[in-house]
Amino acid sequence: MQSLDTLSPPFDRLTHDEAEILKQRIDIAYFRPGAVIVRQGQASDFLHVMIKGAVEARHGAALHDVFGAGDIFDARAVVHSEAGEDFVAAEETLCFLLPRSNILDLVHRNDGFAAFFYAELSRKLDALPTRCDPRGIDSVLSTRIRDARYSEAVFIRGCATLQAAAHAMLEADTDAVFVDDGERTGVVTGLKLTRACMIRRLPAETPVREIAQFEVVSIDADQLLVDALLIMTRSNKRRIAVTVDRRYVGLLRDLDILGLFAGNSQLIPGRIARATSVADLSGAARDIQDQVERLHRQGVRVEAINNITADLNSRLHGKLFEIVAPPAIREAGCLFLMGSEGRGEQSVRTDQDNGLLLARPAPETDLATFRADFTLALESFGFPPCPGNIMVRNPLWSQPIDQFLAQLRTWVHAADSEAAMNLSIFADAVAVAGDAHVLAGAKEALIEMVRGETRLLAEVAKLIDLFSTDDLGVLGTVFATIGFRRKDIDLKRDGTFPIIHGMRVLSLEHDTLAGSTRQRAEALVSRGALDAHFAGEILSALTIFMNLRLSTQIDARHRGRTDATSAVNVGAMPTVERDMLRDALRIVRRFRELIRVRYSLTGL
């Protein structure tokens, strides 16, 4: 007789004895086509593990999911005594039956096994790294700084001489020391000491406080190495201070981190800053994309990868603006990014989404030159043109601020689908070069224009259903997506887009266009516009979609494909990941319904 595979999740979390006891309690059941195996709203005496056949999860007439061999249902009916849907055999089906009493006993005794049955998606997500690899492959970047290697703090007084500082470094075998100067503490490095003595010709008796840096960038020892990497990247520092209870206890260098993993994002800002030509920037652009793959291989969380990549891409675009923009454009212009780049949620490079606002008119020849040169340079870096032409080379998205504000008013008054799309795109804009106040003024004007425009907000909200087919539920979006196999899901269309856009329209209504989707959700919660628990579940679902999409995009890149990079084959996924994806899709369905009700979309 076929036996249950206890090496597959979540049964791989059981001890040998627990697995053997469970095997002794298992039965097998056969279900004819059309048989209702578990009824919605009722408890189930068994957890079902499919051997063969197909089972549909239905809510009334809507088909929400299809289960196949290896799938498990319905944990909710077993643990929480209430099935979320009807589970109906679509064809002849065989299932293992695992008694509810045994499952509940294991849930209470084994935390790893219990994680599979959590109702909250956020708790499942937190448990996923341990479940995926019992050895813990969170990577060295998930190591806490206190557990990593860094140099211990060496202190000298601010009145000490440069010569004394050099001796202190030599004796401690370090290249930097802390300078204690009364109520302030600074750092002096060996390189700065050398420059002071050899280039500036300062006397050896000069007090070290004269060359110390007192704006010290620091990180707490309880934070992670990936957090240190992000701080180094943003501050363009190669070493940062380590603190415990706000006391300086050491210095962490980029070389300390590089000794633990192969990555160089903290070096890329310097490369960008030193660039003097488009050719110089090309290598940095390539390094940014390579760094994404390195961090992903290390198991770094997708939010951290997005943050690092967003910071580096902003620097890249800003430097390119500085290099190619004519003086009149540099002096009057504000370059901004939109889309996933604007929200700080892009990891793998996609098409260009950028614009330019001018505080005052610039010569048309200069503007035309910049539009062409900037776009071509980005293309050479691997940023393809935007299919919708939402980019600098389009005069609609690169014009003086007065004209652009008039365009915003036209869109607001039109309140049609095209206007709604353009306003949604601009809502994600973030300045990366030039006078940021120009963009800030335009976004403030947008908020004022939209306030109270219920018809426009409803039109914007309608975009959440751009790719949805309601009568088939989750699977409807799969079947409606041209070119994908039946078991494939487009993670962008079915997952990330509804979440991102739903948060965007709520933010427009509540005057809070904070940068990322997470920041928008937190702002909405703080204003009482969104339930905190539901917001957490939505953000956990977004993390799942982003993780899967990043893996899919990197895999497609390795295979030289640029098409269908958001498609994931559900049938090929591990059981636990497939279960979490289903939970995430259910969250999307609930959020989409919330938006429909909030903006009365059923009547439009």
Coordinates of C-alpha atoms in Angstrom, one line a residue:
M1 CA 0.0 0.0 0.0
Q2 CA 1.2 3.5 -0.8
S3 CA 2.5 5.3 2.3
L4 CA 2.5 9.0 3.3
D5 CA 5.7 10.8 2.3
T6 CA 6.9 12.1 5.7
L7 CA 10.0 13.7 4.1
S8 CA 7.9 16.4 2.4
P9 CA 6.7 19.5 4.2
P10 CA 5.0 19.9 6.6
F11 CA 5.6 16.3 7.7
D12 CA 9.4 16.7 7.5
R13 CA 9.1 18.8 10.7
L14 CA 8.0 15.8 12.7
T15 CA 10.4 13.7 14.7
H16 CA 10.9 10.1 13.7
D17 CA 8.7 8.8 16.5
E18 CA 5.9 11.4 15.7
A19 CA 6.0 10.4 12.0
E20 CA 5.8 6.7 12.8
I21 CA 2.8 7.2 15.1
L22 CA 1.0 9.2 12.5
K23 CA 1.6 6.6 9.8
Q24 CA -0.1 4.0 12.0
R25 CA -3.3 6.1 12.2
I26 CA -3.6 6.8 8.4
D27 CA -6.5 5.6 6.3
I28 CA -7.2 5.9 2.6
A29 CA -10.5 7.1 1.1
Y30 CA -11.9 7.1 -2.5
F31 CA -14.2 9.9 -3.7
R32 CA -16.4 9.8 -6.8
P33 CA -16.6 12.9 -9.1
G34 CA -19.0 15.4 -7.6
A35 CA -18.6 14.2 -4.0
V36 CA -18.4 17.0 -1.5
I37 CA -15.5 16.0 0.7
V38 CA -15.5 19.0 3.1
R39 CA -18.4 21.5 3.4
Q40 CA -17.9 25.2 3.8
G41 CA -18.3 26.4 7.3
Q42 CA -18.0 22.9 8.8
A43 CA -15.3 21.1 10.7
S44 CA -13.5 18.1 9.2
D45 CA -12.6 14.9 11.1
F46 CA -9.6 14.4 8.8
L47 CA -6.8 16.2 7.1
H48 CA -6.7 15.1 3.5
V49 CA -3.5 14.5 1.6
M50 CA -4.1 13.8 -2.1
I51 CA -2.7 10.7 -3.7
K52 CA -4.3 11.2 -7.1
G53 CA -7.2 12.9 -8.8
A54 CA -8.4 16.5 -8.6
V55 CA -10.4 18.4 -6.0
E56 CA -12.0 21.9 -6.5
A57 CA -12.3 24.5 -3.8
R58 CA -15.5 26.4 -4.5
H59 CA -17.3 29.3 -2.9
G60 CA -20.8 29.1 -4.3
A61 CA -20.5 29.1 -8.1
A62 CA -17.0 30.6 -8.0
L63 CA -14.0 28.2 -8.5
H64 CA -11.2 29.4 -6.2
D65 CA -8.6 26.6 -6.5
V66 CA -7.8 23.1 -7.8
F67 CA -5.9 20.6 -5.8
G68 CA -3.8 17.8 -7.2
A69 CA -1.5 15.0 -6.1
G70 CA 0.6 15.9 -3.0
D71 CA -1.7 18.8 -2.0
I72 CA -3.3 19.1 1.5
F73 CA -6.7 20.3 2.5
D74 CA -8.4 21.7 4.5
A75 CA -6.2 22.7 7.5
R76 CA -8.7 25.4 8.5
A77 CA -11.5 22.8 8.8
V78 CA -9.3 20.6 11.0
V79 CA -7.6 23.2 13.3
H80 CA -10.1 26.0 13.3
S81 CA -13.3 23.8 12.8
E82 CA -14.5 25.8 9.9
A83 CA -13.8 25.2 6.2
G84 CA -13.3 28.3 4.1
E85 CA -14.8 26.7 0.9
D86 CA -16.5 23.5 -0.3
F87 CA -14.0 20.9 -1.4
V88 CA -15.5 18.9 -4.2
A89 CA -14.0 15.9 -6.1
A90 CA -13.6 17.0 -9.8
E91 CA -12.7 13.4 -10.9
E92 CA -12.0 10.1 -9.2
T93 CA -9.9 10.9 -6.3
L94 CA -7.8 9.1 -3.7
C95 CA -6.7 10.7 -0.4
F96 CA -4.8 9.8 2.7
L97 CA -7.0 10.6 5.8
L98 CA -5.1 11.9 8.8
P99 CA -7.3 11.9 12.0
R100 CA -8.0 15.3 13.4
S101 CA -7.2 14.2 16.9
N102 CA -3.7 13.2 15.9
I103 CA -3.1 16.4 13.9
L104 CA -4.2 18.6 16.8
D105 CA -1.9 16.7 19.1
L106 CA 1.1 17.3 16.8
V107 CA 0.2 20.9 16.4
H108 CA 0.2 21.4 20.2
R109 CA 3.5 19.6 20.6
N110 CA 5.6 20.5 17.5
D111 CA 6.0 24.2 16.7
G112 CA 7.6 23.6 13.3
F113 CA 4.7 21.4 12.2
A114 CA 2.2 23.8 13.7
A115 CA 3.4 26.7 11.5
F116 CA 1.7 25.0 8.5
F117 CA -1.6 25.4 10.2
Y118 CA -1.4 29.0 11.2
A119 CA -4.4 31.0 10.1
E120 CA -2.2 34.2 9.8
L121 CA -0.2 34.3 6.6
S122 CA 2.4 36.5 8.4
R123 CA 3.2 33.7 10.9
K124 CA 3.5 31.1 8.1
L125 CA 5.9 33.5 6.3
D126 CA 8.0 33.9 9.5
A127 CA 8.3 30.2 9.8
L128 CA 9.2 29.6 6.1
P129 CA 13.0 29.9 6.3
T130 CA 13.3 27.3 9.0
R131 CA 10.9 25.0 7.2
C132 CA 12.7 25.2 3.9
D133 CA 16.0 24.2 5.4
P134 CA 16.4 22.5 8.8
R135 CA 20.0 23.6 8.8
G136 CA 19.0 27.2 8.6
I137 CA 20.1 28.8 5.3
D138 CA 19.1 32.3 6.2
S139 CA 22.7 33.0 5.1
V140 CA 25.5 34.9 6.8
L141 CA 23.7 38.1 6.0
S142 CA 21.0 37.1 8.5
T143 CA 23.7 36.8 11.2
R144 CA 23.4 39.3 14.0
I145 CA 26.4 41.7 14.2
R146 CA 27.2 40.7 17.7
D147 CA 27.9 37.2 16.4
A148 CA 30.0 38.4 13.4
R149 CA 33.6 39.5 13.3
Y150 CA 34.3 43.1 13.9
S151 CA 37.3 45.0 15.4
E152 CA 37.0 46.0 19.1
A153 CA 36.8 49.6 19.9
V154 CA 40.1 51.4 20.8
F155 CA 39.7 54.9 22.4
I156 CA 42.1 57.8 22.6
R157 CA 41.5 61.3 24.0
G158 CA 40.8 64.2 21.7
C159 CA 43.9 66.0 23.0
A160 CA 46.2 63.1 22.1
T161 CA 48.6 63.8 19.2
L162 CA 48.6 62.4 15.7
Q163 CA 51.7 60.5 16.7
A164 CA 50.0 59.0 19.7
A165 CA 47.0 58.0 17.5
A166 CA 49.4 56.2 15.1
H167 CA 51.0 54.3 17.9
A168 CA 47.6 53.3 19.3
M169 CA 46.6 51.9 15.9
L170 CA 49.8 50.0 15.6
E171 CA 49.6 48.5 19.0
A172 CA 46.0 47.4 18.5
D173 CA 46.6 46.2 15.0
T174 CA 43.7 48.3 13.7
D175 CA 43.1 51.0 11.0
A176 CA 40.8 53.2 13.0
V177 CA 40.3 54.4 16.6
F178 CA 37.5 56.3 18.4
V179 CA 38.3 59.8 19.6
D180 CA 36.8 60.7 23.0
D181 CA 36.6 64.5 23.1
G182 CA 34.4 65.4 26.1
E183 CA 30.7 65.3 25.2
R184 CA 31.4 64.1 21.7
T185 CA 32.9 61.0 20.2
G186 CA 34.5 60.7 16.8
V187 CA 36.5 58.4 14.6
V188 CA 39.9 58.8 12.9
T189 CA 41.2 56.3 10.3
G190 CA 44.7 55.3 9.3
L191 CA 44.1 56.8 5.9
K192 CA 43.0 60.1 7.2
L193 CA 46.0 60.1 9.6
T194 CA 48.4 59.4 6.7
R195 CA 46.9 62.2 4.6
A196 CA 47.1 64.7 7.5
C197 CA 50.8 64.0 8.0
M198 CA 52.0 63.3 4.5
I199 CA 49.8 65.5 2.3
R200 CA 48.6 68.3 4.6
R201 CA 52.0 68.3 6.4
L202 CA 50.3 68.7 9.8
P203 CA 52.8 68.5 12.7
A204 CA 52.9 65.2 14.6
E205 CA 52.0 67.1 17.8
T206 CA 48.6 68.2 16.3
P207 CA 45.7 67.1 18.5
V208 CA 43.8 64.2 16.9
R209 CA 40.5 66.0 17.4
E210 CA 41.6 68.3 14.5
I211 CA 41.1 65.6 11.9
A212 CA 38.5 63.3 13.6
Q213 CA 35.1 62.7 12.1
F214 CA 32.5 63.4 14.7
E215 CA 29.4 62.5 12.7
V216 CA 29.7 58.8 13.4
V217 CA 27.5 56.4 11.4
S218 CA 26.5 53.5 13.7
I219 CA 24.5 50.3 14.0
D220 CA 23.3 48.3 17.0
A221 CA 24.9 44.9 17.6
D222 CA 21.5 43.2 17.7
Q223 CA 20.8 44.2 14.1
L224 CA 21.7 42.0 11.1
L225 CA 24.7 42.1 8.7
V226 CA 22.3 42.9 5.9
D227 CA 21.2 46.0 7.8
A228 CA 24.8 47.0 8.1
L229 CA 25.3 46.5 4.4
L230 CA 22.3 48.8 3.7
I231 CA 23.6 51.5 6.0
M232 CA 27.0 51.4 4.4
T233 CA 25.4 51.6 0.9
R234 CA 23.2 54.6 1.9
S235 CA 25.9 56.5 3.7
N236 CA 28.7 55.6 1.3
K237 CA 30.9 54.5 4.3
R238 CA 33.3 51.6 4.3
R239 CA 33.2 51.2 8.1
I240 CA 30.5 51.9 10.6
A241 CA 30.5 51.9 14.4
V242 CA 28.9 49.1 16.4
T243 CA 27.0 50.0 19.5
V244 CA 25.6 48.1 22.5
D245 CA 23.2 50.1 24.7
R246 CA 24.3 53.2 22.8
R247 CA 28.0 52.6 23.7
Y248 CA 30.6 52.2 21.0
V249 CA 32.0 48.7 21.2
G250 CA 33.7 48.3 17.8
L251 CA 34.0 49.0 14.1
L252 CA 32.5 46.9 11.3
R253 CA 34.3 47.2 8.0
D254 CA 33.1 46.3 4.5
L255 CA 36.0 43.9 4.4
D256 CA 34.6 42.1 7.4
I257 CA 31.4 41.5 5.6
L258 CA 33.1 40.7 2.3
G259 CA 35.0 38.0 4.2
L260 CA 31.6 36.3 4.9
F261 CA 29.9 36.6 1.5
A262 CA 30.6 37.6 -2.1
G263 CA 29.0 40.9 -2.6
N264 CA 30.0 44.5 -3.1
S265 CA 26.9 46.8 -2.9
Q266 CA 28.7 49.1 -0.4
L267 CA 31.4 49.7 -3.0
I268 CA 29.1 50.6 -5.9
P269 CA 28.2 54.1 -4.6
G270 CA 31.8 55.1 -4.8
R271 CA 32.1 53.7 -8.3
I272 CA 29.0 55.7 -9.3
A273 CA 30.3 58.9 -7.6
R274 CA 33.6 58.7 -9.4
A275 CA 32.0 58.2 -12.9
T276 CA 32.6 61.0 -15.4
S277 CA 31.0 59.4 -18.4
V278 CA 28.1 57.1 -19.5
A279 CA 30.7 54.4 -20.1
D280 CA 31.9 54.7 -16.5
L281 CA 28.4 54.2 -15.3
S282 CA 27.8 51.1 -17.4
G283 CA 29.9 48.9 -15.2
A284 CA 28.2 50.1 -12.1
A285 CA 24.8 49.4 -13.6
R286 CA 25.9 45.8 -14.4
D287 CA 27.2 45.4 -10.8
I288 CA 23.9 46.5 -9.4
Q289 CA 22.0 43.7 -11.2
D290 CA 24.7 41.1 -10.3
Q291 CA 24.4 42.2 -6.7
V292 CA 20.7 41.4 -6.7
E293 CA 21.4 37.8 -7.7
R294 CA 24.2 37.5 -5.1
L295 CA 21.9 38.7 -2.3
H296 CA 19.1 36.4 -3.5
R297 CA 21.4 33.4 -3.5
Q298 CA 22.4 34.3 0.1
G299 CA 18.8 34.1 1.1
V300 CA 18.5 37.8 1.9
R301 CA 14.9 38.9 2.4
V302 CA 13.3 40.5 -0.6
E303 CA 12.5 43.8 1.2
A304 CA 16.2 44.3 2.0
I305 CA 17.2 43.5 -1.6
N306 CA 14.7 46.0 -2.9
N307 CA 15.9 48.7 -0.5
I308 CA 19.6 48.2 -1.5
T309 CA 18.7 48.1 -5.2
A310 CA 16.5 51.2 -5.0
D311 CA 19.2 53.2 -3.3
L312 CA 21.8 52.1 -5.9
N313 CA 19.5 52.8 -8.8
S314 CA 18.6 56.2 -7.5
R315 CA 22.3 57.0 -7.3
L316 CA 22.8 55.7 -10.9
H317 CA 20.0 57.8 -12.3
G318 CA 21.1 60.8 -10.4
K319 CA 24.7 60.6 -11.7
L320 CA 23.5 59.9 -15.3
F321 CA 21.4 63.1 -15.0
E322 CA 24.5 65.0 -13.8
I323 CA 26.5 63.7 -16.8
V324 CA 24.2 64.0 -19.7
A325 CA 21.9 66.9 -18.8
P326 CA 22.8 70.3 -20.3
P327 CA 23.4 73.1 -17.7
A328 CA 20.0 74.6 -18.2
I329 CA 18.3 71.3 -17.5
R330 CA 20.5 70.6 -14.4
E331 CA 19.7 74.0 -12.9
A332 CA 16.0 73.9 -13.5
G333 CA 15.1 70.2 -13.6
C334 CA 13.9 67.6 -11.2
L335 CA 14.4 64.0 -12.4
F336 CA 12.0 61.5 -10.9
L337 CA 11.3 57.7 -11.1
M338 CA 7.9 56.1 -11.1
G339 CA 6.5 52.5 -11.0
S340 CA 8.3 49.9 -8.9
E341 CA 11.5 52.1 -8.9
G342 CA 9.5 55.0 -7.5
R343 CA 8.1 52.9 -4.7
G344 CA 11.5 51.3 -4.0
E345 CA 10.2 47.8 -4.8
Q346 CA 12.2 46.9 -7.9
S347 CA 15.0 44.3 -7.7
V348 CA 15.4 42.8 -11.2
R349 CA 15.7 45.6 -13.8
T350 CA 12.6 46.3 -15.8
D351 CA 11.5 49.0 -18.3
Q352 CA 12.1 52.7 -17.8
D353 CA 9.5 54.7 -15.8
N354 CA 10.9 58.2 -15.4
G355 CA 10.1 61.8 -15.9
L356 CA 11.4 65.4 -15.7
L357 CA 9.8 68.5 -14.2
L358 CA 11.4 72.0 -14.9
A359 CA 11.0 74.8 -12.4
R360 CA 11.2 77.1 -15.3
P361 CA 11.3 76.7 -19.1
A362 CA 14.6 75.5 -20.7
P363 CA 15.8 75.8 -24.3
E364 CA 13.9 73.3 -26.5
T365 CA 17.1 72.1 -28.1
D366 CA 18.6 71.3 -24.7
L367 CA 15.4 69.5 -23.7
A368 CA 15.4 67.5 -26.9
T369 CA 19.0 66.5 -26.5
F370 CA 18.5 65.5 -22.9
R371 CA 15.4 63.4 -23.7
A372 CA 17.3 61.4 -26.3
D373 CA 20.7 61.1 -24.5
F374 CA 19.2 60.1 -21.2
T375 CA 16.9 57.4 -22.7
L376 CA 19.6 55.9 -24.9
A377 CA 22.0 55.7 -22.0
L378 CA 19.5 53.8 -19.8
E379 CA 18.9 51.5 -22.7
S380 CA 22.6 50.8 -22.9
F381 CA 22.5 49.9 -19.2
G382 CA 19.8 47.4 -19.8
F383 CA 16.7 49.4 -19.0
P384 CA 14.4 48.9 -22.0
P385 CA 12.0 51.6 -23.1
C386 CA 8.6 51.7 -21.4
P387 CA 5.9 50.1 -23.7
G388 CA 3.5 52.8 -22.6
N389 CA 6.1 55.5 -23.2
I390 CA 6.0 56.7 -19.6
M391 CA 9.4 58.1 -19.7
V392 CA 11.6 61.2 -20.2
R393 CA 11.7 61.0 -23.9
N394 CA 7.9 61.6 -24.0
P395 CA 7.2 65.4 -23.8
L396 CA 4.1 64.6 -21.7
W397 CA 6.4 63.4 -18.9
S398 CA 9.2 66.0 -19.3
Q399 CA 7.9 69.6 -19.2
P400 CA 7.8 72.8 -17.1
I401 CA 6.0 72.5 -13.8
D402 CA 3.2 75.0 -14.8
Q403 CA 2.3 73.0 -17.9
F404 CA 2.4 69.7 -16.0
L405 CA 0.1 71.0 -13.3
A406 CA -2.3 72.0 -16.0
Q407 CA -2.0 68.5 -17.4
L408 CA -2.8 67.1 -13.9
R409 CA -5.9 69.3 -13.8
T410 CA -7.0 68.0 -17.2
W411 CA -6.7 64.4 -16.0
V412 CA -8.6 65.1 -12.8
H413 CA -11.4 66.7 -14.7
A414 CA -11.6 64.0 -17.3
A415 CA -11.8 61.3 -14.7
D416 CA -11.7 58.6 -17.4
S417 CA -9.7 55.3 -17.5
E418 CA -6.7 56.9 -19.2
A419 CA -6.6 59.8 -16.8
A420 CA -6.9 57.3 -13.9
M421 CA -4.0 55.3 -15.2
N422 CA -1.7 58.4 -15.6
L423 CA -2.6 59.8 -12.2
S424 CA -1.9 56.4 -10.6
I425 CA 1.5 56.2 -12.3
F426 CA 2.5 59.7 -11.2
A427 CA 1.4 58.9 -7.6
D428 CA 4.5 56.7 -7.3
A429 CA 6.9 59.4 -8.4
V430 CA 10.1 60.0 -6.3
A431 CA 12.8 62.6 -7.0
V432 CA 16.3 61.3 -7.6
A433 CA 18.2 64.4 -9.0
G434 CA 17.8 68.1 -9.1
D435 CA 15.4 70.2 -7.1
A436 CA 13.1 67.8 -5.2
H437 CA 10.8 70.6 -4.1
V438 CA 9.5 70.8 -7.7
L439 CA 8.2 67.3 -7.6
A440 CA 7.0 67.7 -4.0
G441 CA 4.9 70.7 -5.0
A442 CA 3.4 68.7 -7.9
K443 CA 2.4 65.8 -5.7
E444 CA 0.9 68.1 -3.1
A445 CA -1.1 69.7 -5.9
L446 CA -2.3 66.3 -7.0
I447 CA -3.5 65.5 -3.4
E448 CA -5.5 68.8 -3.4
M449 CA -7.0 68.2 -6.8
V450 CA -8.1 64.6 -6.0
R451 CA -9.6 65.5 -2.6
G452 CA -13.3 64.9 -2.7
E453 CA -13.3 63.7 -6.3
T454 CA -15.3 60.5 -5.7
R455 CA -15.9 59.7 -9.3
L456 CA -12.2 60.0 -10.1
L457 CA -11.2 57.8 -7.2
A458 CA -13.8 55.2 -8.3
E459 CA -12.2 55.3 -11.8
V460 CA -8.8 54.8 -10.3
A461 CA -10.0 52.0 -8.0
K462 CA -11.5 50.2 -11.1
L463 CA -8.0 49.5 -12.3
I464 CA -7.7 46.9 -9.5
D465 CA -9.8 44.6 -11.7
L466 CA -7.8 45.3 -14.8
F467 CA -6.8 41.6 -15.1
S468 CA -9.5 39.9 -13.1
T469 CA -12.3 37.5 -14.2
D470 CA -14.6 37.4 -11.2
D471 CA -16.8 34.4 -12.1
L472 CA -13.8 32.0 -11.9
G473 CA -12.2 33.6 -8.8
V474 CA -8.4 33.2 -8.5
L475 CA -8.2 30.7 -11.4
G476 CA -10.0 33.1 -13.6
T477 CA -7.0 35.3 -13.7
V478 CA -4.9 32.3 -14.7
F479 CA -7.2 31.2 -17.5
A480 CA -7.6 34.8 -18.8
T481 CA -3.9 35.3 -19.0
I482 CA -2.9 34.6 -22.6
G483 CA 0.1 32.4 -23.3
F484 CA 0.4 30.7 -19.9
R485 CA -0.3 27.1 -19.1
R486 CA -3.3 26.1 -16.9
K487 CA -1.2 25.7 -13.8
D488 CA 0.7 28.9 -14.2
I489 CA -0.1 32.1 -12.4
D490 CA 1.1 35.6 -13.4
L491 CA 2.5 36.8 -10.1
K492 CA 2.3 40.5 -11.1
R493 CA -1.2 40.5 -12.5
D494 CA -2.8 38.2 -10.0
G495 CA -0.7 39.1 -6.9
T496 CA 1.4 42.2 -6.6
F497 CA -0.6 44.6 -8.9
P498 CA -3.9 44.3 -7.0
I499 CA -2.2 44.9 -3.6
I500 CA 0.0 47.8 -4.8
H501 CA -2.8 49.5 -6.6
G502 CA -5.3 49.0 -3.8
M503 CA -2.9 50.6 -1.4
R504 CA -2.3 53.4 -3.9
V505 CA -5.9 54.4 -4.3
L506 CA -6.5 54.3 -0.6
S507 CA -3.5 56.5 -0.1
L508 CA -4.7 59.0 -2.7
E509 CA -8.0 59.2 -0.9
H510 CA -6.4 59.6 2.5
D511 CA -3.7 62.1 1.5
T512 CA -0.7 59.9 2.2
L513 CA 1.5 59.1 -0.8
A514 CA 4.3 57.6 1.3
G515 CA 6.9 55.8 -0.8
S516 CA 6.6 52.1 -0.7
T517 CA 3.5 49.9 -0.4
R518 CA 4.5 49.0 3.1
Q519 CA 4.9 52.6 4.1
R520 CA 1.5 53.4 2.6
A521 CA -0.1 50.5 4.5
E522 CA 1.4 51.7 7.8
A523 CA 0.3 55.2 7.1
L524 CA -3.3 54.0 6.4
V525 CA -3.3 52.0 9.6
S526 CA -2.1 55.0 11.6
R527 CA -5.0 57.0 10.2
G528 CA -7.5 54.4 11.0
A529 CA -8.2 53.8 7.3
L530 CA -7.1 50.1 7.3
D531 CA -7.3 47.4 9.9
A532 CA -3.9 46.7 11.3
H533 CA -4.2 42.9 11.3
F534 CA -5.5 42.8 7.7
A535 CA -2.8 45.2 6.6
G536 CA -0.2 42.8 8.0
E537 CA -1.7 39.9 6.1
I538 CA -1.8 42.0 2.9
L539 CA 1.9 42.9 3.3
S540 CA 2.8 39.2 4.0
A541 CA 1.0 38.2 0.8
L542 CA 3.0 40.9 -1.1
T543 CA 6.2 39.5 0.3
I544 CA 5.3 36.0 -0.9
F545 CA 4.5 37.3 -4.4
M546 CA 7.7 39.4 -4.5
N547 CA 9.9 36.5 -3.4
L548 CA 8.4 34.1 -6.0
R549 CA 8.6 36.8 -8.7
L550 CA 12.3 37.5 -8.0
S551 CA 13.2 33.9 -8.2
T552 CA 11.2 33.6 -11.5
Q553 CA 12.8 36.7 -13.0
I554 CA 16.3 35.5 -12.1
D555 CA 15.7 32.1 -13.5
A556 CA 14.3 33.6 -16.7
R557 CA 17.3 35.9 -17.0
H558 CA 19.7 32.9 -16.8
R559 CA 17.7 31.2 -19.6
G560 CA 17.9 34.4 -21.7
R561 CA 14.1 35.0 -21.6
T562 CA 12.5 38.3 -21.1
D563 CA 8.9 37.2 -21.7
A564 CA 6.5 35.7 -19.0
T565 CA 9.0 36.5 -16.2
S566 CA 6.1 36.8 -13.8
A567 CA 4.7 33.4 -14.5
V568 CA 5.2 30.6 -11.9
N569 CA 4.1 27.0 -12.4
V570 CA 2.0 26.2 -9.4
G571 CA 2.2 22.5 -10.0
A572 CA 6.0 22.5 -9.8
M573 CA 6.1 24.3 -6.4
P574 CA 6.9 22.6 -3.1
T575 CA 3.8 21.9 -1.1
V576 CA 4.3 24.5 1.6
E577 CA 5.1 27.3 -0.9
R578 CA 2.1 26.3 -2.9
D579 CA -0.1 26.4 0.2
M580 CA 1.2 29.9 1.1
L581 CA 0.6 31.1 -2.5
R582 CA -3.0 30.0 -2.2
D583 CA -3.3 31.8 1.1
A584 CA -1.8 34.9 -0.5
L585 CA -4.2 34.8 -3.4
R586 CA -7.1 34.5 -1.0
I587 CA -5.9 37.7 0.8
V588 CA -5.8 39.4 -2.6
R589 CA -9.4 38.4 -3.3
R590 CA -10.5 39.8 0.1
F591 CA -8.5 43.0 -0.5
R592 CA -10.0 43.4 -4.0
E593 CA -13.5 43.0 -2.6
L594 CA -12.7 45.6 0.1
I595 CA -11.8 48.1 -2.7
R596 CA -14.9 47.2 -4.7
V597 CA -17.2 47.9 -1.8
R598 CA -15.3 51.0 -0.6
Y599 CA -15.6 52.7 -4.0
S600 CA -19.0 51.2 -5.1
L601 CA -17.5 49.5 -8.1
T602 CA -20.3 47.1 -8.6
G603 CA -22.4 49.9 -10.0
L604 CA -19.9 51.2 -12.5

